[in-house]
Short mmCIF file of C-alpha atoms in Angstrom, two decimals:
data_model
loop_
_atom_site.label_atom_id
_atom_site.label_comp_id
_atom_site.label_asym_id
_atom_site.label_seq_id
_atom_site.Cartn_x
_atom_site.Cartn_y
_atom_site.Cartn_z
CA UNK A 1 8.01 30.40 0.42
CA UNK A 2 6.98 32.97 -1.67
CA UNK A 3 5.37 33.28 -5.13
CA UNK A 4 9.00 34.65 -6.59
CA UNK A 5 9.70 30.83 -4.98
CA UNK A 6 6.81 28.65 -7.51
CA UNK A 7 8.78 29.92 -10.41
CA UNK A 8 10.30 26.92 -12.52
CA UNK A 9 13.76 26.06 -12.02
CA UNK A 10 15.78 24.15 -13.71
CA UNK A 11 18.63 21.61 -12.54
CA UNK A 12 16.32 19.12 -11.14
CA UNK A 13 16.52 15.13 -11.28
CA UNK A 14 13.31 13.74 -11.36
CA UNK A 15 11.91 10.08 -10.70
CA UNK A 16 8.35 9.21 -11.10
CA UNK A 17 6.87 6.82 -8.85
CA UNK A 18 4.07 4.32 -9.40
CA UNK A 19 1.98 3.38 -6.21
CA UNK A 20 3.50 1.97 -3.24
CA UNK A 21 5.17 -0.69 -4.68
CA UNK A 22 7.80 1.80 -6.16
CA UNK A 23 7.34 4.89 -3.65
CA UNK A 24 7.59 2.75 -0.84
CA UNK A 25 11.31 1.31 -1.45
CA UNK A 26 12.03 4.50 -2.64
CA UNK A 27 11.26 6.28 0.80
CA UNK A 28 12.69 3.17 2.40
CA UNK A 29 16.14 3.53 0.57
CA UNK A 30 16.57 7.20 1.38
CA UNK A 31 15.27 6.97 4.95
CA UNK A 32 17.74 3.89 5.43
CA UNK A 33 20.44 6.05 4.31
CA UNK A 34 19.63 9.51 6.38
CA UNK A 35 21.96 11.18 8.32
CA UNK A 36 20.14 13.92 10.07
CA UNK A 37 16.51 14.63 9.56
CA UNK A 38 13.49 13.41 8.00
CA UNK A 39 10.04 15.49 7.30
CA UNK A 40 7.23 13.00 6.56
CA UNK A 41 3.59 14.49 6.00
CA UNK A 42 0.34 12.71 4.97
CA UNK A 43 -2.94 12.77 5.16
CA UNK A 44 -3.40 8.77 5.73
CA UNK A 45 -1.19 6.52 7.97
CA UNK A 46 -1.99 3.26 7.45
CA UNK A 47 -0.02 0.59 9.17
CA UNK A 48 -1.04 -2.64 7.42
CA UNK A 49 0.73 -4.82 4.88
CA UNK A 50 3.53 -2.36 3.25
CA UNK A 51 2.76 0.38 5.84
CA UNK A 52 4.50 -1.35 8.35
CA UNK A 53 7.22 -1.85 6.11
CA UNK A 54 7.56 2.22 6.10
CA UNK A 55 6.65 2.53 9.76
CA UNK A 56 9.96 0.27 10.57
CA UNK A 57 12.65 2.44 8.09
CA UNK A 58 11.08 5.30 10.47
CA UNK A 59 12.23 3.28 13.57
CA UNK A 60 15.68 2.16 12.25
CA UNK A 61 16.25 5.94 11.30
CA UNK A 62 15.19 7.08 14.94
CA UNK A 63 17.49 4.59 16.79
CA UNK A 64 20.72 5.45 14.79
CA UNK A 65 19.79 9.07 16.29
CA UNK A 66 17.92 11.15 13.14
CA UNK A 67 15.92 13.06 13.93
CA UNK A 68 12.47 11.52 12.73
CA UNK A 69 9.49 13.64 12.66
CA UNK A 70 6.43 13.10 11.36
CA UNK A 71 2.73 14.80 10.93
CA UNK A 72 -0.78 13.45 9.73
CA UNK A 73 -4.18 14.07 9.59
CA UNK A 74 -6.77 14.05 12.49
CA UNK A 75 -9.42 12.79 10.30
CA UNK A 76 -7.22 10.86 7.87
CA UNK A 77 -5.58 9.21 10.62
CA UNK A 78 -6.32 10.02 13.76
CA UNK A 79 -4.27 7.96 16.53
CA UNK A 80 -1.50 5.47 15.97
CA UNK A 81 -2.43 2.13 17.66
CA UNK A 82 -0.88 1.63 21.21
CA UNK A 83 1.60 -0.64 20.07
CA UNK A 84 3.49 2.07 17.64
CA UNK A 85 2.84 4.72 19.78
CA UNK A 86 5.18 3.12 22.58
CA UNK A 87 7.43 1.65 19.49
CA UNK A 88 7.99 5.05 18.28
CA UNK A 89 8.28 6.63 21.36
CA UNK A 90 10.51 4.35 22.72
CA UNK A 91 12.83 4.86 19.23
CA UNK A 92 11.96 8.46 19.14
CA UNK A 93 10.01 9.02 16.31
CA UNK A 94 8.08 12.12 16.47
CA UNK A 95 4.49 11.81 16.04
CA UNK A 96 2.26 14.74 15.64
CA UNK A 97 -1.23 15.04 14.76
CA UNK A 98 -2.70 17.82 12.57
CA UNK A 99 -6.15 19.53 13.33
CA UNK A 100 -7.46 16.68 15.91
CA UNK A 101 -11.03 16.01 15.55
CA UNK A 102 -13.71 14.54 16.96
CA UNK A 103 -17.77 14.53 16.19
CA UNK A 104 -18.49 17.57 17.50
CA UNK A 105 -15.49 19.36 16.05
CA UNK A 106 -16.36 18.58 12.53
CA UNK A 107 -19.08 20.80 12.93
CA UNK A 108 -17.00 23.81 13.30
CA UNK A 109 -16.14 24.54 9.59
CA UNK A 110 -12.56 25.97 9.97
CA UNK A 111 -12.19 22.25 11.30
CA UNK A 112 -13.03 20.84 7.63
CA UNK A 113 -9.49 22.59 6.53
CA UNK A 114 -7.25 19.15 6.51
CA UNK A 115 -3.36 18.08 5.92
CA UNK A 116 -4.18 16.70 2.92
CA UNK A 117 -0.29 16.65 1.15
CA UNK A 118 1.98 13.97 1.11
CA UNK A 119 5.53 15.43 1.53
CA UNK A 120 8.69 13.94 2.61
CA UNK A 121 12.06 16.03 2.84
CA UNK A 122 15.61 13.35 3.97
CA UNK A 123 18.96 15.55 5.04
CA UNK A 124 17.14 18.71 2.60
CA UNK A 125 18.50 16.55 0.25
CA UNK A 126 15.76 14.68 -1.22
CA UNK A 127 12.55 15.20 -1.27
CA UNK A 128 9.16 12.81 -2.24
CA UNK A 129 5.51 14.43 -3.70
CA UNK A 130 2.52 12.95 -4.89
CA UNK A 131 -0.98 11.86 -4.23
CA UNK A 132 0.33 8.43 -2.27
CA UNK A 133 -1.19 7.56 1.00
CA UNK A 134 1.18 5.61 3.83
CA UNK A 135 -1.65 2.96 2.60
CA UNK A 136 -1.32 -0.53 1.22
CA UNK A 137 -2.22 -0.72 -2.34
CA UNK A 138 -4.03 -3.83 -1.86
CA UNK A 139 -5.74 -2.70 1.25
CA UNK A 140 -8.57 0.29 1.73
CA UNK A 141 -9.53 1.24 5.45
CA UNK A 142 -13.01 1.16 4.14
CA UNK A 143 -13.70 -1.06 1.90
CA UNK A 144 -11.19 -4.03 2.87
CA UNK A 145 -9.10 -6.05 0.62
CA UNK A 146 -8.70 -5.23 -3.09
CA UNK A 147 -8.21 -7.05 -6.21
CA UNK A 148 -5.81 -4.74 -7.64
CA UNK A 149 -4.12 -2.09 -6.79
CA UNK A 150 -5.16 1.90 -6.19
CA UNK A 151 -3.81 3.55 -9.28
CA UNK A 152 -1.75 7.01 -7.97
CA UNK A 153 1.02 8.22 -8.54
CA UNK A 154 4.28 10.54 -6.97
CA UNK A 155 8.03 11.85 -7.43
CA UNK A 156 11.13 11.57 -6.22
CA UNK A 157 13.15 15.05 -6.65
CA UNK A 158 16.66 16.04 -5.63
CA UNK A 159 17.69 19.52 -6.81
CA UNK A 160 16.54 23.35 -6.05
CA UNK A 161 12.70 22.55 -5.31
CA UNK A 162 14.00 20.46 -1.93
CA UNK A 163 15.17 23.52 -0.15
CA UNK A 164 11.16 24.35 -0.79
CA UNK A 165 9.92 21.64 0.29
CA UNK A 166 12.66 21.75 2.98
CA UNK A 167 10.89 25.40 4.42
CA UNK A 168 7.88 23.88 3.73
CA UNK A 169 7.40 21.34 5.99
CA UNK A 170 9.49 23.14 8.92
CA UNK A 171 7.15 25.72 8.95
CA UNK A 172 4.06 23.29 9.98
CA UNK A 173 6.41 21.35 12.37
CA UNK A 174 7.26 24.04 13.97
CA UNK A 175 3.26 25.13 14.04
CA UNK A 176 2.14 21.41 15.24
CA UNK A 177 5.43 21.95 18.00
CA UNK A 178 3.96 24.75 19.12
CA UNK A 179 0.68 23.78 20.05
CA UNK A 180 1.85 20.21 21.50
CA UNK A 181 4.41 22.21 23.91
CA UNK A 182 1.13 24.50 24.89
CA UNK A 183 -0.97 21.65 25.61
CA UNK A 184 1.73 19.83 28.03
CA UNK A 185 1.89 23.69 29.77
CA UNK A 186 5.24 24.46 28.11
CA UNK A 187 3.95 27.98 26.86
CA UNK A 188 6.75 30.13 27.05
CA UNK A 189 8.99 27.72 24.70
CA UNK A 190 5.91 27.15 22.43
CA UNK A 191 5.59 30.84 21.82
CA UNK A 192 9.52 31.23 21.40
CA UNK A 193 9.17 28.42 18.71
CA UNK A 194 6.66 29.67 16.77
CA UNK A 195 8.40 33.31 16.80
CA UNK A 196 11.61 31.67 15.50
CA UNK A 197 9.61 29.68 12.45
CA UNK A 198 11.17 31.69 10.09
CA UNK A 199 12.20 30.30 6.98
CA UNK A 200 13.82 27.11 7.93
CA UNK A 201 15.52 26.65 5.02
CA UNK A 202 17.72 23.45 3.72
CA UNK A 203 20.04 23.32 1.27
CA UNK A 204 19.64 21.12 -1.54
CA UNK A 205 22.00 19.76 -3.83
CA UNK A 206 21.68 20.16 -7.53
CA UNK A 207 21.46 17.18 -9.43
CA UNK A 208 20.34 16.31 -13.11
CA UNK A 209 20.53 17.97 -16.28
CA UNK A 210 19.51 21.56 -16.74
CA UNK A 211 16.63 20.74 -18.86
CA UNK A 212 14.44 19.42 -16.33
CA UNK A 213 12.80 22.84 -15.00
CA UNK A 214 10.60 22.11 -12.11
CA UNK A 215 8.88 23.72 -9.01
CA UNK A 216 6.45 23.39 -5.83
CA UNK A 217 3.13 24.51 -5.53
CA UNK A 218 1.30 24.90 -2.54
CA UNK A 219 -2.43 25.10 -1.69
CA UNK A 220 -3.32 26.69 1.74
CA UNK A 221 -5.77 29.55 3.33
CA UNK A 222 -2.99 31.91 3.76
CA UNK A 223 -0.38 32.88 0.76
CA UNK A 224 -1.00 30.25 -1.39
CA UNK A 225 -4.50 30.29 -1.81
CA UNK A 226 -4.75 29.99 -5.61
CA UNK A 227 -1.57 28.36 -6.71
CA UNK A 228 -2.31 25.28 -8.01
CA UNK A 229 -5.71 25.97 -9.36
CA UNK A 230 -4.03 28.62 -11.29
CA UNK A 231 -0.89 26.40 -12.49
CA UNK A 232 -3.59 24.45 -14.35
CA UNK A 233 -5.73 27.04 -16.17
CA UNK A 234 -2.78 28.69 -17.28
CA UNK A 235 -1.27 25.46 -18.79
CA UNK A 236 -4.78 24.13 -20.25
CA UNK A 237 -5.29 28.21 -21.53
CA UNK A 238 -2.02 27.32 -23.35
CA UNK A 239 -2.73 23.99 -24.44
CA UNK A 240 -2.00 23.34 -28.48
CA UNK A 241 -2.51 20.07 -29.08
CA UNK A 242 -3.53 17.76 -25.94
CA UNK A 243 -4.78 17.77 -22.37
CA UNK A 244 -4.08 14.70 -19.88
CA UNK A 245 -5.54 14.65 -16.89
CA UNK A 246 -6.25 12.00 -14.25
CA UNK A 247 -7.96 13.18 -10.88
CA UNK A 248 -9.86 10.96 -8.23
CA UNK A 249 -12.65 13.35 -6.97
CA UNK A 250 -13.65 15.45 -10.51
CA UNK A 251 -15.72 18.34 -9.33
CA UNK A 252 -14.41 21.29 -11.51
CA UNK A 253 -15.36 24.97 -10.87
CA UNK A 254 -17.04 27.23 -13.38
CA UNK A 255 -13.29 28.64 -14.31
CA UNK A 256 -12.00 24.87 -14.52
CA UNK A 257 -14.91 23.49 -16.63
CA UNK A 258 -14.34 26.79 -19.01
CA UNK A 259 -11.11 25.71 -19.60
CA UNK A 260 -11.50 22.63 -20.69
CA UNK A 261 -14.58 23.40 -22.90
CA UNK A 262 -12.24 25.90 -24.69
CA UNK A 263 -9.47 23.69 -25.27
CA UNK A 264 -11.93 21.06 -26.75
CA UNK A 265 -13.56 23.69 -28.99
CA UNK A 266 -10.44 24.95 -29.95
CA UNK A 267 -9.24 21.66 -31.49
CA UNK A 268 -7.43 20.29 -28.13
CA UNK A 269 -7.23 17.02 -27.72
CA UNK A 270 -9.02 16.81 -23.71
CA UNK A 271 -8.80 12.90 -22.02
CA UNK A 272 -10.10 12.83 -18.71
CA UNK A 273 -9.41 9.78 -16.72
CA UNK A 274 -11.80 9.79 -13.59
CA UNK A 275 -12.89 7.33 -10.81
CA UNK A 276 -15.39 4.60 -12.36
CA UNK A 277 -15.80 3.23 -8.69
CA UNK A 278 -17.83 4.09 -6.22
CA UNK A 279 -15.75 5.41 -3.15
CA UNK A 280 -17.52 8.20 -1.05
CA UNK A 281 -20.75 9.48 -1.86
CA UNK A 282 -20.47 13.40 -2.63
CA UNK A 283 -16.92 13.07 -4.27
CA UNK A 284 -18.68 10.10 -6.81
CA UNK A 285 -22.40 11.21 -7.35
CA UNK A 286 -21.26 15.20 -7.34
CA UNK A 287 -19.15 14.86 -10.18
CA UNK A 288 -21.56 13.32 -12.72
CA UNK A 289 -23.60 16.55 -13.67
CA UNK A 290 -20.94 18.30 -15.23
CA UNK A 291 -19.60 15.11 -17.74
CA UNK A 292 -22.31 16.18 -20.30
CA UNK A 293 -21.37 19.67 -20.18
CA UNK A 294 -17.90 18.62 -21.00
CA UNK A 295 -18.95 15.69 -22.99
CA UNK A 296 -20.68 17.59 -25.39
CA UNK A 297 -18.05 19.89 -26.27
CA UNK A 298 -16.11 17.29 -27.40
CA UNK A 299 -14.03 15.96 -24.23
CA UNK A 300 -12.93 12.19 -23.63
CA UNK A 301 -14.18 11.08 -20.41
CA UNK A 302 -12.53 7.32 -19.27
CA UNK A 303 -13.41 5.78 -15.99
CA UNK A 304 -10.94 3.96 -14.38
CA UNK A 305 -12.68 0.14 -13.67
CA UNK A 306 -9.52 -1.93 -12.19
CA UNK A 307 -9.68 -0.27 -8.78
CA UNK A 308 -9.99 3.36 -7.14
CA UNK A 309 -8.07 5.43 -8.86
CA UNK A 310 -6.36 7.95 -6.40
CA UNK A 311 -4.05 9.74 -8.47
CA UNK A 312 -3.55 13.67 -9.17
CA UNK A 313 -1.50 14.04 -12.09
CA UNK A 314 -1.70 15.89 -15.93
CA UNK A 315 0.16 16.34 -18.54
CA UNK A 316 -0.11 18.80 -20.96
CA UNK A 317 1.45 18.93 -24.66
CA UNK A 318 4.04 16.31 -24.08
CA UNK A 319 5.89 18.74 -21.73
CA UNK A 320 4.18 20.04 -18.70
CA UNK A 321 3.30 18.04 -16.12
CA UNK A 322 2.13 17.78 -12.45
CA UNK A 323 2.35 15.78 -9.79
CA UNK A 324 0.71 16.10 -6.61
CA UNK A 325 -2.08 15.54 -3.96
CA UNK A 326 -4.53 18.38 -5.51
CA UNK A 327 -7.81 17.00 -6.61
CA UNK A 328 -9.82 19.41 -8.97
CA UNK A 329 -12.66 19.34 -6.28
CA UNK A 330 -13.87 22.44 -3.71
CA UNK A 331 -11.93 20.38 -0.64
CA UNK A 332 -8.85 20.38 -2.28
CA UNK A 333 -8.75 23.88 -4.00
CA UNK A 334 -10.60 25.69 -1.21
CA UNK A 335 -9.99 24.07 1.94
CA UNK A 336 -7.29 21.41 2.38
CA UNK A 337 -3.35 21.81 2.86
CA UNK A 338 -1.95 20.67 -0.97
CA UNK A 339 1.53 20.03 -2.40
CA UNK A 340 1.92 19.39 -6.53
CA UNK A 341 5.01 19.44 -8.08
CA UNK A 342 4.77 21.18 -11.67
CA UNK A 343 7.04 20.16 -14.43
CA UNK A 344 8.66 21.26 -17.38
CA UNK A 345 10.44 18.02 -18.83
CA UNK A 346 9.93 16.06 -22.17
CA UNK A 347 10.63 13.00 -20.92
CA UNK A 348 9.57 12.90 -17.86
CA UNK A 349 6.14 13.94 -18.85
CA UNK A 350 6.29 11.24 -22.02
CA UNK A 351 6.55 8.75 -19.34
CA UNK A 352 3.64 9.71 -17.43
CA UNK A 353 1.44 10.09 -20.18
CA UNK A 354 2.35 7.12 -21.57
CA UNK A 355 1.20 5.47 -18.27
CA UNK A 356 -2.33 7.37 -18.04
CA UNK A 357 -2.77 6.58 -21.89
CA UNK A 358 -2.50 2.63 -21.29
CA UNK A 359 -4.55 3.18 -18.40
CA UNK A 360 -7.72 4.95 -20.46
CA UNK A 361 -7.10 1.99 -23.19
CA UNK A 362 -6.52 -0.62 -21.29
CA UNK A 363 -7.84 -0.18 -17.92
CA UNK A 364 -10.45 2.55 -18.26
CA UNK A 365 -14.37 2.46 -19.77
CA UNK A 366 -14.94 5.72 -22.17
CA UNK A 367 -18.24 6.96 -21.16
CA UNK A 368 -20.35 8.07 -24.40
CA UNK A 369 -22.69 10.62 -24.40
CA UNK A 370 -25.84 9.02 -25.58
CA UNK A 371 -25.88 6.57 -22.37
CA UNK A 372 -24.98 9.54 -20.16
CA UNK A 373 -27.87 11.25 -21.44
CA UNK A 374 -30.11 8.24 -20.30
CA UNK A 375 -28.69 8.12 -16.85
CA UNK A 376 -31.71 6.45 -14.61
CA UNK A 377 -34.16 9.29 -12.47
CA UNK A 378 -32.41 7.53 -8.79
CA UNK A 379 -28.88 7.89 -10.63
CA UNK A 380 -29.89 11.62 -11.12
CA UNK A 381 -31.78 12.26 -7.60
CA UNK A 382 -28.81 11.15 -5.99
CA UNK A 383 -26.36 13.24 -8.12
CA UNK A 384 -28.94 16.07 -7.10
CA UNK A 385 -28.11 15.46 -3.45
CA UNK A 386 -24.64 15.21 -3.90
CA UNK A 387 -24.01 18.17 -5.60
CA UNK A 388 -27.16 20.08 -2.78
CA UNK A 389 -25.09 19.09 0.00
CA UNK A 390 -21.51 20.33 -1.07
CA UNK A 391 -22.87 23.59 -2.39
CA UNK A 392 -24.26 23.86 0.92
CA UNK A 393 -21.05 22.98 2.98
CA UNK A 394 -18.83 25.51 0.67
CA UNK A 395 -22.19 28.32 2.24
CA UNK A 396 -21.05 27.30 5.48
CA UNK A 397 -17.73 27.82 4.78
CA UNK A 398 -18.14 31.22 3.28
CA UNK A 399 -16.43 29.47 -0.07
CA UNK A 400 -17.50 30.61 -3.30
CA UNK A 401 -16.06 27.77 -6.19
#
């Protein structure tokens, strides 16, 4: 894809999806009525509760003969139990791990660069994009049960942006086929593959009304470098009236946090909704310094209470929107493999912010300055750590954020 490609388009029918309870039938429905092939990518695969669920539409679209190919995370998922591994292989799912890691590896920094997009493409027909996890909303790997549900959010698209995502994830299968054939000594068919990964190309169908302009952006070390980091400063540069913005691990660069000051001073309307649970330590405790900063020039900042919130989403004067895996931290805009879809739709971005609105009123706690201020010396020595140890992991990596 090139950048010509991220340009909005119009002709797009667009569905937003609410957690697993809506993404998940929705995946279920179109992988139940495939006909050819299905690209699935994410970071987690999580096979308990409503994961399963998913895990079985792969195996019923296997055994009628699509093709069924999937690719995750090392470190988000690692290995499949034994007893999918021989289900799948036995229907013929395709299972291929990105990056592989182990202790040692995760020393290497060019290891710390993960497949962190969710992205599923059905007969380059449909395709699915968001922040969602193959990961029970009532279940965390971590942290066990939970009382209610991760909030996150993703899309359901069928128009010009699926031949995108289409190329998209053909070029990494291709790339993970590669290297799978070379480790079971099957170099000379590896190498062809990987010369032939071209564009790989679908051909999606154009559905919906002409007004709903939309595109994908992509986040990687190679062309796309920039992308999404750049989608939003040029929409919150624009901003007139109001800035949305819900993100799970808040640790905006110097350009970021500029942006947002801005729009506040300049009479913007900024709402931040950001995690108000404590999930991992860097992404939690890192974030914290900067909320007085932003605080002060007159941005809301609501933490979401309920549960983790998980989602990646924004929308900007009741028109532009995104919807993605993208967090507004240095792993997600420097290192990791991202996927957002950007959109240019009235009502489709009405809906969302309606959503994240509720949520800051309803299901959020508005931090206020003054108790900020009077954060606790251990609250602060460990938001001193936090933010010591990723400034020196982005050293190591060479990163500059």
């Amino acid at each position: 894809m090139t950048r010509a490609a991220a340009r909005l388009q119009g002709n797009h029918q667009l569905t937003l999806l609410e957690g697993t309870r809506e993404l998940f039938p929705a995946l279920i429905a179109a992988m139940d009525a495939a006909h050819t092939l299905i690209h699935f990518e994410t970071y987690i695969f999580d096979f308990t509760g409503s994961g399963a669920e998913l895990a079985e539409a792969l195996l019923r679209a296997a055994r009628r003969g699509v093709q069924t190919w999937v690719a995750v995370d090392g470190l988000g998922t690692g290995a499949a139990p034994r007893d999918w591994q021989q289900r799948f292989a036995e229907a013929g799912v395709q299972w291929r791990v990105y990056s592989p890691v182990n202790t040692l590896a995760l020393l290497l920094p060019t290891r710390w660069r993960r497949l962190h997009r969710k992205l599923c493409v059905v007969d380059g027909q449909v395709a699915f994009c968001g922040g969602i996890n193959v990961l029970d909303d009532f279940h965390d790997p971590s942290w066990g049960a939970l009382e209610a549900p991760r909030l996150d959010f993703a899309v359901r698209v069928t128009g010009p942006l699926v031949a995108d995502a289409q190329q998209t994830v053909a070029l990494l299968w291709r790339r993970l086929q590669a290297v799978h054939d070379l480790r079971r000594r099957e170099p000379l068919q590896a190498v062809h593959d990987l010369l032939q990964n071209g564009s790989g190309r679908g051909e999606a169908m154009a559905h919906g009304s002409p007004g709903a302009r939309a595109a994908l952006l992509l986040r990687d070390n190679l062309r796309h470098r920039k992308h999404i980091e750049r989608a939003y400063l040029k929409a919150i540069g624009a901003a007139h009236h109001e800035v949305v913005i819900a993100n799970a691990y808040f640790i905006p660069g110097r350009k970021l946090r500029n942006a947002l000051v801005r729009a506040a001073q300049r009479g913007v309307r900024v709402q931040l909704l950001l995690q108000g649970r404590y999930e991992y330590f860097m992404q939690y405790h890192a974030s914290r310094p900067v909320y007085g900063l932003l605080m002060q020039a007159g941005v809301e900042i609501h933490e979401y209470a309920p549960s983790f919130l998980h989602a990646k989403v924004a929308v900007i004067d009741g028109h532009w929107a995104t919807v993605g895996s993208s967090n507004l931290d240095p792993l997600s805009l420097l290192l990791a493999r991202e996927a957002n879809v950007v959109i240019e739709d009235k009502a489709f971005a009405q809906q969302l912010r309606e959503r994240l609105l509720r949520a800051m009123r309803e299901e959020g706690k508005r931090m206020e300055p003054t108790h900020h201020g009077r954060r606790p010396w251990p609250q602060r020595c460990k938001e001193s750590l936090a933010m010591l140890v990723m400034r020196l992991a982005l050293m190591v990596t060479g990163k500059r954020y």
